[in-house]
CSV table of C-alpha atoms and ligand atoms in Angstrom, one decimal:
chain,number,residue,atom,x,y,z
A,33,UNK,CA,-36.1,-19.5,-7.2
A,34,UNK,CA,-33.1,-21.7,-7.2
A,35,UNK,CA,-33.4,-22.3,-10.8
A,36,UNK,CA,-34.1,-18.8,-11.4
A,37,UNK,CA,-30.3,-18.1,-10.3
A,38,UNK,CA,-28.5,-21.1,-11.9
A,39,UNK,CA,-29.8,-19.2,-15.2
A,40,UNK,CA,-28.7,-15.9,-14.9
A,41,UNK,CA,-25.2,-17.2,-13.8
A,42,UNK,CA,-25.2,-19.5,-17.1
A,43,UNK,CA,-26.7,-16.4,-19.2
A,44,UNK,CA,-22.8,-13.9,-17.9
A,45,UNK,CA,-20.8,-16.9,-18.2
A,46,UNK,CA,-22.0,-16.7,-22.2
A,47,UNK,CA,-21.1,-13.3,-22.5
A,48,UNK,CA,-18.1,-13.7,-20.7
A,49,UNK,CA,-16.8,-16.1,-23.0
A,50,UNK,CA,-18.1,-16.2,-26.5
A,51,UNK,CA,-18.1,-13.9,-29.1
A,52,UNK,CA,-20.6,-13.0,-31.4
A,53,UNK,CA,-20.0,-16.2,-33.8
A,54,UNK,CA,-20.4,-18.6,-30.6
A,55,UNK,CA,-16.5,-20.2,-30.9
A,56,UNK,CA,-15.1,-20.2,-27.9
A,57,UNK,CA,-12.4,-17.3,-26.9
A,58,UNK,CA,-9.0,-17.1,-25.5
A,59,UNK,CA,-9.8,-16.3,-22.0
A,60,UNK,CA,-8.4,-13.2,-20.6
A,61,UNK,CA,-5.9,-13.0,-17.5
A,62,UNK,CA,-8.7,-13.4,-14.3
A,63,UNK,CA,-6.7,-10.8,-12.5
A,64,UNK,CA,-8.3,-8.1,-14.4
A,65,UNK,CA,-11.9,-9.4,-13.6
A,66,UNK,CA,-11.7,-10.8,-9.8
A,67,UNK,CA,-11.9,-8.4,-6.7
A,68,UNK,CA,-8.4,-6.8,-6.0
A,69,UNK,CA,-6.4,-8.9,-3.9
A,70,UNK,CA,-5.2,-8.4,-0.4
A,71,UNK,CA,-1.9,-7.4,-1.4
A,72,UNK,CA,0.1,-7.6,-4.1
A,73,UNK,CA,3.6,-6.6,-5.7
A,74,UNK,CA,4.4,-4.4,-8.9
A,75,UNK,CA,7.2,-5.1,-10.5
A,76,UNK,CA,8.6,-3.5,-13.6
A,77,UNK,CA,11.5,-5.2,-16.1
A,78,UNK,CA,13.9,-3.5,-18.1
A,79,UNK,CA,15.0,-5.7,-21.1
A,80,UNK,CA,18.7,-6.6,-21.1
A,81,UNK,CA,20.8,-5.0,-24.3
A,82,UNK,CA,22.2,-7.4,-26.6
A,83,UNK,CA,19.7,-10.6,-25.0
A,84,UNK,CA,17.1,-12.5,-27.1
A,85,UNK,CA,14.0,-12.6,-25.0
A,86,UNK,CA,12.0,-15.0,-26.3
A,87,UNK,CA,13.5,-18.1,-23.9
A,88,UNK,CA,12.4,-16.0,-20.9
A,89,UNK,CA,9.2,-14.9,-22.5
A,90,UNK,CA,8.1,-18.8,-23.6
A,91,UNK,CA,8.7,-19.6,-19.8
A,92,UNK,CA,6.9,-16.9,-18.6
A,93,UNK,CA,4.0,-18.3,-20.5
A,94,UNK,CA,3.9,-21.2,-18.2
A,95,UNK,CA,4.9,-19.0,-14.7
A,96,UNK,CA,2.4,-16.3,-15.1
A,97,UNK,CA,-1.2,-18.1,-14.6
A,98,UNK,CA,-3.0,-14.7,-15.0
A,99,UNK,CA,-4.8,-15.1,-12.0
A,100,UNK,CA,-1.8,-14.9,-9.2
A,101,UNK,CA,0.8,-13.1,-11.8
A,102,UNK,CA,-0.6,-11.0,-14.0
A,103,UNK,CA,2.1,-10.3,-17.1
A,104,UNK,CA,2.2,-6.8,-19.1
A,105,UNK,CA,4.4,-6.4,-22.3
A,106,UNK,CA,5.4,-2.7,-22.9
A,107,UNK,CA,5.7,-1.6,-26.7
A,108,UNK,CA,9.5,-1.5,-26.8
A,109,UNK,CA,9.4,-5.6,-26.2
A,110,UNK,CA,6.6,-6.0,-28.7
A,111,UNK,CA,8.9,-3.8,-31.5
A,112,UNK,CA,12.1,-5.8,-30.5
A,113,UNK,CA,10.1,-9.0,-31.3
A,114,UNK,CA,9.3,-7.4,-35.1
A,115,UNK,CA,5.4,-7.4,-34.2
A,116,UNK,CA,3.0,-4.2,-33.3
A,117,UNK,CA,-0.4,-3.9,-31.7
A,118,UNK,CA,-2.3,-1.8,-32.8
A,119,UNK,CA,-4.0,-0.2,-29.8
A,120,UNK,CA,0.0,-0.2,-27.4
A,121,UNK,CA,1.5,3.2,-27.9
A,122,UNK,CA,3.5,5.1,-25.4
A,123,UNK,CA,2.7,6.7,-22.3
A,124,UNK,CA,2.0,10.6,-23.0
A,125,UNK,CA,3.9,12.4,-20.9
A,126,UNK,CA,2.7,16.0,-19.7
A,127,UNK,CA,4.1,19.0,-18.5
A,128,UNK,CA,2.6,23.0,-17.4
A,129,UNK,CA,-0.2,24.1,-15.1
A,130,UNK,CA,2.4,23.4,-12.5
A,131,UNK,CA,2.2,19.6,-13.0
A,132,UNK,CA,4.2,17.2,-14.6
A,133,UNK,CA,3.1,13.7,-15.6
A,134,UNK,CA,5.7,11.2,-16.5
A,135,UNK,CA,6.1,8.8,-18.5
A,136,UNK,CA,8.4,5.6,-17.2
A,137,UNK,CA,8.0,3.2,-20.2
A,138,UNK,CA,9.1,-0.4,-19.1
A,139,UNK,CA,9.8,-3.7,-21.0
A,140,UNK,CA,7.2,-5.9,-19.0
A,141,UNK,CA,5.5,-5.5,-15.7
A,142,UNK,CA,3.9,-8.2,-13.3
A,143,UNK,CA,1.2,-7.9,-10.8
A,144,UNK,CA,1.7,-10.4,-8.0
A,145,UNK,CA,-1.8,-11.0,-6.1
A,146,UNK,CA,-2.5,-12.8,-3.0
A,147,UNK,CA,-2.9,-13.3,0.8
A,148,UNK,CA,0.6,-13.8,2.3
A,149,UNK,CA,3.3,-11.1,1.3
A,150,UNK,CA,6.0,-13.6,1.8
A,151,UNK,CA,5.2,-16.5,-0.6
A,152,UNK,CA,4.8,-13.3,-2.6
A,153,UNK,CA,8.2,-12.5,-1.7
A,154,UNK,CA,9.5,-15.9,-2.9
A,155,UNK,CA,7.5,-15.9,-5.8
A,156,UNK,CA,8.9,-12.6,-7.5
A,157,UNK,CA,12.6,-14.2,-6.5
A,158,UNK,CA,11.7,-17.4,-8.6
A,159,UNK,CA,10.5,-15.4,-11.7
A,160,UNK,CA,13.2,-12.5,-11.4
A,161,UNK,CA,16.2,-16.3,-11.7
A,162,UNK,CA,13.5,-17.3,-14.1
A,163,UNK,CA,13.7,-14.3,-16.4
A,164,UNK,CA,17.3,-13.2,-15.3
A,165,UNK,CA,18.6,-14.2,-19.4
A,166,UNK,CA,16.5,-10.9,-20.9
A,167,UNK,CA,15.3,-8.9,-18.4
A,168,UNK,CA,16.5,-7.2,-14.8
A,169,UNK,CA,14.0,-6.3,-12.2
A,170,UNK,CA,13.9,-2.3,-12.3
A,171,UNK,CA,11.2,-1.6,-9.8
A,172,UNK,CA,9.0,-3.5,-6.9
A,173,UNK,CA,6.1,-1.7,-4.9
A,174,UNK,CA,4.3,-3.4,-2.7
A,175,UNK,CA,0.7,-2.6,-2.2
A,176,UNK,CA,-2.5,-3.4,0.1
A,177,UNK,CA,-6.2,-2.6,0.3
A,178,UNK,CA,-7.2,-0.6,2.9
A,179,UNK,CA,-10.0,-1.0,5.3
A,180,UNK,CA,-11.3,-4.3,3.9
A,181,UNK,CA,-14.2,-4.3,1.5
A,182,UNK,CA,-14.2,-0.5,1.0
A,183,UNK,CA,-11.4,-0.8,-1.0
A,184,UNK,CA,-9.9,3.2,0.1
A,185,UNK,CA,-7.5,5.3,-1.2
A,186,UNK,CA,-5.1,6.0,1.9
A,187,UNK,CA,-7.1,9.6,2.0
A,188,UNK,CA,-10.0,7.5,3.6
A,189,UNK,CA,-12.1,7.7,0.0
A,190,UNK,CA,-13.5,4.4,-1.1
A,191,UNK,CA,-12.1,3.9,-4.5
A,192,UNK,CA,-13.6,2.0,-7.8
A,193,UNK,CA,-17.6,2.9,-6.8
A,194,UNK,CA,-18.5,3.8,-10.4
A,195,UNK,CA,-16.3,0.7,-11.7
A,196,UNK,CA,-18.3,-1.3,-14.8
A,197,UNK,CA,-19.7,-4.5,-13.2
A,198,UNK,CA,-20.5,-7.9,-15.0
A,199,UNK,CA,-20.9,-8.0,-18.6
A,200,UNK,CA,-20.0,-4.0,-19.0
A,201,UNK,CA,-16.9,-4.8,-16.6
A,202,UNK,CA,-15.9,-6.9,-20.1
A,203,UNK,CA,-16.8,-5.0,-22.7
A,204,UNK,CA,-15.0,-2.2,-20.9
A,205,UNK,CA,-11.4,-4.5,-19.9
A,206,UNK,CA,-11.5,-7.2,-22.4
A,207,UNK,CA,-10.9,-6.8,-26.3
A,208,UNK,CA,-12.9,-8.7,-28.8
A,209,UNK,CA,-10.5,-7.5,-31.8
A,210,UNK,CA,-9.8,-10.8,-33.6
A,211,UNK,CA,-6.2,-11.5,-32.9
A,212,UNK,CA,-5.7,-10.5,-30.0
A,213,UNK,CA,-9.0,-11.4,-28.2
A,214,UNK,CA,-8.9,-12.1,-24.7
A,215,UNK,CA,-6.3,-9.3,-24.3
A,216,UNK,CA,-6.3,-6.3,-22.4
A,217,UNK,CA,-4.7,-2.8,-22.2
A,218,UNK,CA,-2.9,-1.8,-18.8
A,219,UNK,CA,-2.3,2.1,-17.7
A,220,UNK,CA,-0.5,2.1,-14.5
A,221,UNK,CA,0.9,4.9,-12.9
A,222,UNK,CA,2.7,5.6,-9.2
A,223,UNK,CA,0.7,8.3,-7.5
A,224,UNK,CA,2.7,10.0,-4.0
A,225,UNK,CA,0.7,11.4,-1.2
A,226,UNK,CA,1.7,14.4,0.5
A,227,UNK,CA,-0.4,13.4,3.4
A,228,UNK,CA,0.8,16.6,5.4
A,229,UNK,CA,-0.6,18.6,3.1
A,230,UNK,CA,-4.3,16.5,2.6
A,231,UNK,CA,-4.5,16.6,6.1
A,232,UNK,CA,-3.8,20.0,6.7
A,233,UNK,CA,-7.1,20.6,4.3
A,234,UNK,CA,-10.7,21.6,6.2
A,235,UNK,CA,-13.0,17.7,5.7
A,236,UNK,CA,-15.2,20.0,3.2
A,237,UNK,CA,-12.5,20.8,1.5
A,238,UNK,CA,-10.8,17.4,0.9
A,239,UNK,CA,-14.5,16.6,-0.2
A,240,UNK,CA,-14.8,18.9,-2.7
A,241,UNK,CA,-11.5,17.8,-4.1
A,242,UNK,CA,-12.5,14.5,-4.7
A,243,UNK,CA,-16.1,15.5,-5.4
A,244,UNK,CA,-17.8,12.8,-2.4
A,245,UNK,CA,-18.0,12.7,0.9
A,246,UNK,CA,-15.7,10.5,2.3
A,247,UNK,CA,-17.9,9.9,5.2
A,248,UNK,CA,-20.9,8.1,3.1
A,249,UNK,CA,-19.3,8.6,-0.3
A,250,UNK,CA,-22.3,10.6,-1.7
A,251,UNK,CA,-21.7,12.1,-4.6
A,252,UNK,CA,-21.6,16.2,-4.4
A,253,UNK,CA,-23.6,18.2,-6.4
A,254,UNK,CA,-22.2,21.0,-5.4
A,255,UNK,CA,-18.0,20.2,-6.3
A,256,UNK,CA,-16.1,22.7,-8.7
A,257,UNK,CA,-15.0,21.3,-12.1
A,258,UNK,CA,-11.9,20.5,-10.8
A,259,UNK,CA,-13.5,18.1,-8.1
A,260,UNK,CA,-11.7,14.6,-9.4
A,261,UNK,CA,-15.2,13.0,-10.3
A,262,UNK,CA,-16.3,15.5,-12.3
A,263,UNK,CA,-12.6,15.9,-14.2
A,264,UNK,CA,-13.1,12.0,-14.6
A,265,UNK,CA,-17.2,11.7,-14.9
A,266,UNK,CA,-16.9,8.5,-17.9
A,267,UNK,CA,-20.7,9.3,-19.2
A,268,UNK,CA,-19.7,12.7,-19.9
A,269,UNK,CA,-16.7,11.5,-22.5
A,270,UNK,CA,-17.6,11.6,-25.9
A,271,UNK,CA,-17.4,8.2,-26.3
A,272,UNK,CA,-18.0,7.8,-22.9
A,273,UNK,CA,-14.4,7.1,-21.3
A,274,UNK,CA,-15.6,3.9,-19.1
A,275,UNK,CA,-11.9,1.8,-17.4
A,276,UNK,CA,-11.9,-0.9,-15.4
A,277,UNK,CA,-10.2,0.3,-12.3
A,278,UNK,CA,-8.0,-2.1,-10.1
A,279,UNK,CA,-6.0,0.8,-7.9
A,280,UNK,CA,-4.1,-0.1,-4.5
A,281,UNK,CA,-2.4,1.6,-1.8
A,282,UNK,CA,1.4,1.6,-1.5
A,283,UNK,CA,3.6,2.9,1.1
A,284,UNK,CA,7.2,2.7,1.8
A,285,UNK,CA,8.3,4.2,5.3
A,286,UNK,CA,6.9,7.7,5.3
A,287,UNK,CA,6.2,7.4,1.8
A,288,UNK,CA,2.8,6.4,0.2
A,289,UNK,CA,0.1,6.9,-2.5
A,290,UNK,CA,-1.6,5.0,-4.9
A,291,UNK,CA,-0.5,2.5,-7.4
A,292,UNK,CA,-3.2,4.1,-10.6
A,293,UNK,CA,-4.3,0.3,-12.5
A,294,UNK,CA,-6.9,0.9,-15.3
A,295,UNK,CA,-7.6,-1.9,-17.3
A,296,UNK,CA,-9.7,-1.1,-20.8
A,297,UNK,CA,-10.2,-2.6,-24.4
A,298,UNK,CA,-7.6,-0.2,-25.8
A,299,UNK,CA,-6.0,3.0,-23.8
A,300,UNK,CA,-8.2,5.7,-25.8
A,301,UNK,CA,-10.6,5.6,-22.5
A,302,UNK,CA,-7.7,5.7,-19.8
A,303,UNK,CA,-5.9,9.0,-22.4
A,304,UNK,CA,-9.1,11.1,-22.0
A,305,UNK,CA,-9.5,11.1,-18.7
A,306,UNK,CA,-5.6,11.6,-18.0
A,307,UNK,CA,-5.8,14.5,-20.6
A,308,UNK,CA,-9.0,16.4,-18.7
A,309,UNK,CA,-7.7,15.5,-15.0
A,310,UNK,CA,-4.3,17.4,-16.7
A,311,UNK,CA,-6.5,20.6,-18.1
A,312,UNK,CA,-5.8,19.6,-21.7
A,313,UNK,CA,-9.5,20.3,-22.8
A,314,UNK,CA,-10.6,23.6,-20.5
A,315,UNK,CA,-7.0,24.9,-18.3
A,316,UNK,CA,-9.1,23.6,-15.2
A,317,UNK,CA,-7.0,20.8,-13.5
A,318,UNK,CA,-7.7,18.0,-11.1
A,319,UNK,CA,-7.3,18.9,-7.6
A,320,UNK,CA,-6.2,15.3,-6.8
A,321,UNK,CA,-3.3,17.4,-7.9
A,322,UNK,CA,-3.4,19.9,-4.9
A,323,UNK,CA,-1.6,16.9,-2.4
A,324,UNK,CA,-0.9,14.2,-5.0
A,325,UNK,CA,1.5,13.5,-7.8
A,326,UNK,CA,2.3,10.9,-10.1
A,327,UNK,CA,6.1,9.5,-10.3
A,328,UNK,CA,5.8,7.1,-13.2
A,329,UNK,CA,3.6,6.3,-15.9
A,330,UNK,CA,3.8,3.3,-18.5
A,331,UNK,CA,1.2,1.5,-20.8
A,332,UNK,CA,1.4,-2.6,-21.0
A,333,UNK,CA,-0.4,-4.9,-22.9
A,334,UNK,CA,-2.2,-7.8,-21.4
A,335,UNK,CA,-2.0,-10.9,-23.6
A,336,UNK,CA,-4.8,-13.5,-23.3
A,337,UNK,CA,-4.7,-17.3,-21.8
A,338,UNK,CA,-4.9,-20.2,-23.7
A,339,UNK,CA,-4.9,-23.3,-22.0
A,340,UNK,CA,-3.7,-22.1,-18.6
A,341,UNK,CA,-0.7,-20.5,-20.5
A,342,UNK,CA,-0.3,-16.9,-21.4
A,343,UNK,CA,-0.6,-16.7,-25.4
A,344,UNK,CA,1.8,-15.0,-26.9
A,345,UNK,CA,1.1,-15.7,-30.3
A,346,UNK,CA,0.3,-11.9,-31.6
A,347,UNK,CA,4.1,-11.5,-31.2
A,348,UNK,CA,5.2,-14.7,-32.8
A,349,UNK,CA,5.8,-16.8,-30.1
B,141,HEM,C1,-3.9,9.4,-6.6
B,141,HEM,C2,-4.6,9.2,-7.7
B,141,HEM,C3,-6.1,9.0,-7.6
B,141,HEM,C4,-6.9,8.9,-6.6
B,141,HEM,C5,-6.6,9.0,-5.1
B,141,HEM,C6,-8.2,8.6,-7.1
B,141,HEM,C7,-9.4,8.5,-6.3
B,141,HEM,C8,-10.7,8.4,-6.8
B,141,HEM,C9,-11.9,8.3,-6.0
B,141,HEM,C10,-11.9,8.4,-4.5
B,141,HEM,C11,-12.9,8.2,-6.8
B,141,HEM,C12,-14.4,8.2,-6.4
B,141,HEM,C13,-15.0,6.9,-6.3
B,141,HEM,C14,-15.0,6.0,-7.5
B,141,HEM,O1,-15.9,6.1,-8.4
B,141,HEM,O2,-14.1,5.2,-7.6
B,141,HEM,C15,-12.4,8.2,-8.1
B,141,HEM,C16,-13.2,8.1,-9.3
B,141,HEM,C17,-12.6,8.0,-10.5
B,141,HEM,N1,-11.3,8.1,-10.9
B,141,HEM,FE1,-9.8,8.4,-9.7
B,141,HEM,N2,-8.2,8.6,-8.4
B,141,HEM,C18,-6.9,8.8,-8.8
B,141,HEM,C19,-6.4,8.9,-10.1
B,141,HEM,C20,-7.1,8.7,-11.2
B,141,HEM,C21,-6.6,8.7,-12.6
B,141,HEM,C22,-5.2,8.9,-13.0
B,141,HEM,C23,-7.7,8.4,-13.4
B,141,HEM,C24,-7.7,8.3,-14.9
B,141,HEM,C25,-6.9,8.9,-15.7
B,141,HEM,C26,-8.8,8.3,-12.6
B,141,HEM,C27,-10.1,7.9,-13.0
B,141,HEM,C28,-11.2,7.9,-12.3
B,141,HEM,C29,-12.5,7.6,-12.8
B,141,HEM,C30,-12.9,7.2,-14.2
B,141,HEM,C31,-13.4,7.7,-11.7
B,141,HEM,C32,-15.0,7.4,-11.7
B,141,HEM,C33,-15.6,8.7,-12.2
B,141,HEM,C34,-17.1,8.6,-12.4
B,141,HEM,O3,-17.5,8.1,-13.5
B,141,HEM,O4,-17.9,9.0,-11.5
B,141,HEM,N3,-8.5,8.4,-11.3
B,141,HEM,N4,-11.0,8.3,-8.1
């Protein structure tokens, strides 16, 4: 029975880390794969005019292990360097139906993960001196999980249930494409609550606009179109739309939401959903949309670790 185990750990371990010819891969930043953290700070980074980025960038190699910092490089930072990638595009920004999606395009972004929000605190201070040659802290949010293991939105709704697992979690996060394998694609976007307005909704209702009920999070059979799962059902995307989602609460005095993290292969997944939650295919919209809205929007590519370090080498460096 032991043994039984020790082989099926050995068998995800090779798909985790090979590709199809057997050499070994850049590994990809952990962050994307590992549980979401306790808490953790956003920060975004606008490039500074007239700076050459690369001293900062080279050091952030060594800073940003991945695991604790996670480092995305928006496409204005990947075009300043003379490079492109192939799959990094800009955020598409909508607008009608009564909503508006932005899009906040940023130079780089870090994830901070862990337990204690003050060595946290300390850590973004060191990396914002660190980086303070090229780039200027734009934006920090600091989020949390709620409610332990059930991982909820702050409506009560446990969040990431039909998240690929294992292998598929991978497949789904992690590109192969030679060159940049080991790399990921980030969509992130700053969702607001208006909790007055959730709350002032029957239970049924608030259930049939996320399309489960919160209080066992069975799916409904019975939720309109516009019920957020079936906007966002990935096996009914042709190709299915499957992301890897990492979301966590934020709140800021009265203020709160969701900070939206989807990690995928490339962003087509991620732009499909976004485009039927926003009507785009059938004028029905999402009726996450009836209390919530989002207030930024940016892509961010992931690069992949080599050695410990983040590898930067698609862009030269
Ligand atoms: C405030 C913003 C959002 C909230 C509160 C929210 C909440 C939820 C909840 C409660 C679920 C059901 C449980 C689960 O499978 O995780 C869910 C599912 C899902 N959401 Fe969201 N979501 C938000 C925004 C988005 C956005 C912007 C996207 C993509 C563009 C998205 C994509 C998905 C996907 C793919 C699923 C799984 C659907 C399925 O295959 O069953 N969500 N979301």
């Amino acid at each position: 029975m032991i043994t039984f185990d020790i082989n099926i750990n050995i068998n995800i371990n090779i798909n985790v880390n090979l590709p199809h010819n057997n050499q070994a891969m850049p590994d990809c930043q952990t962050a994307i794969l590992k549980p979401i953290p306790a808490l953790a700070r956003y920060t975004t980074y606008i490039q500074l005019p007239g700076t050459d980025p690369r001293a900062a960038l080279l050091a952030l190699c060594g800073a940003a292990d991945g695991e604790r910092t996670l480092a995305g490089i928006g496409q204005s930072l990947v075009s300043l360097l003379g490079h492109r990638i192939d799959e990094l595009h800009a955020f598409p920004q909508f607008s009608g139906r009564g909503i508006d999606v932005p899009s906040t395009p940023a130079a780089l972004l870090l994830w901070l993960s862990g337990d204690d929000r003050g060595e946290i605190v300390h850590r973004h201070r060191k990396l914002n001196e660190m980086l303070a040659g090229a780039f200027r802290c734009t934006q920090v949010i600091d989020a949390f999980t709620f409610d332990g293991h059930a991982r909820r939105d702050l409506t009560g709704y446990e969040d990431g249930t039909e998240n690929p697992e294992g292998p598929k979690a991978v497949a789904t996060a992690i590109s192969q494409r030679p060159g940049i394998a080991g790399s990921s694609f980030l969509a992130i976007q700053q969702w607001e609550h208006d909790m007055h307005r959730f709350d002032a909704m029957p239970s049924h209702e608030q259930d049939q606009c996320i399309g489960r009920r919160r209080t066992d999070n069975e799916e409904l059979d019975t939720a309109p179109a516009s019920a957020h799962v079936k906007r966002t059902a990935q096996e009914s995307f042709d190709p299915e739309a499957f992301v890897l989602r990492r979301s966590m609460p934020w709140a800021e005095g009265e203020r709160c939401g969701l900070v939206f993290t989807a990690f995928g292969a490339n962003l087509d997944a991620f732009e499909a959903l976004l485009k039927r939650m926003v009507g785009e295919e059938d004028g029905i919209t999402d009726a996450l949309f009836s209390f919530t809205r989002p207030l930024t929007g940016a892509y961010f590519w992931c690069p992949p670790v080599q050695g410990g370090k983040l590898d930067l080498s698609a862009l030269g460096l």
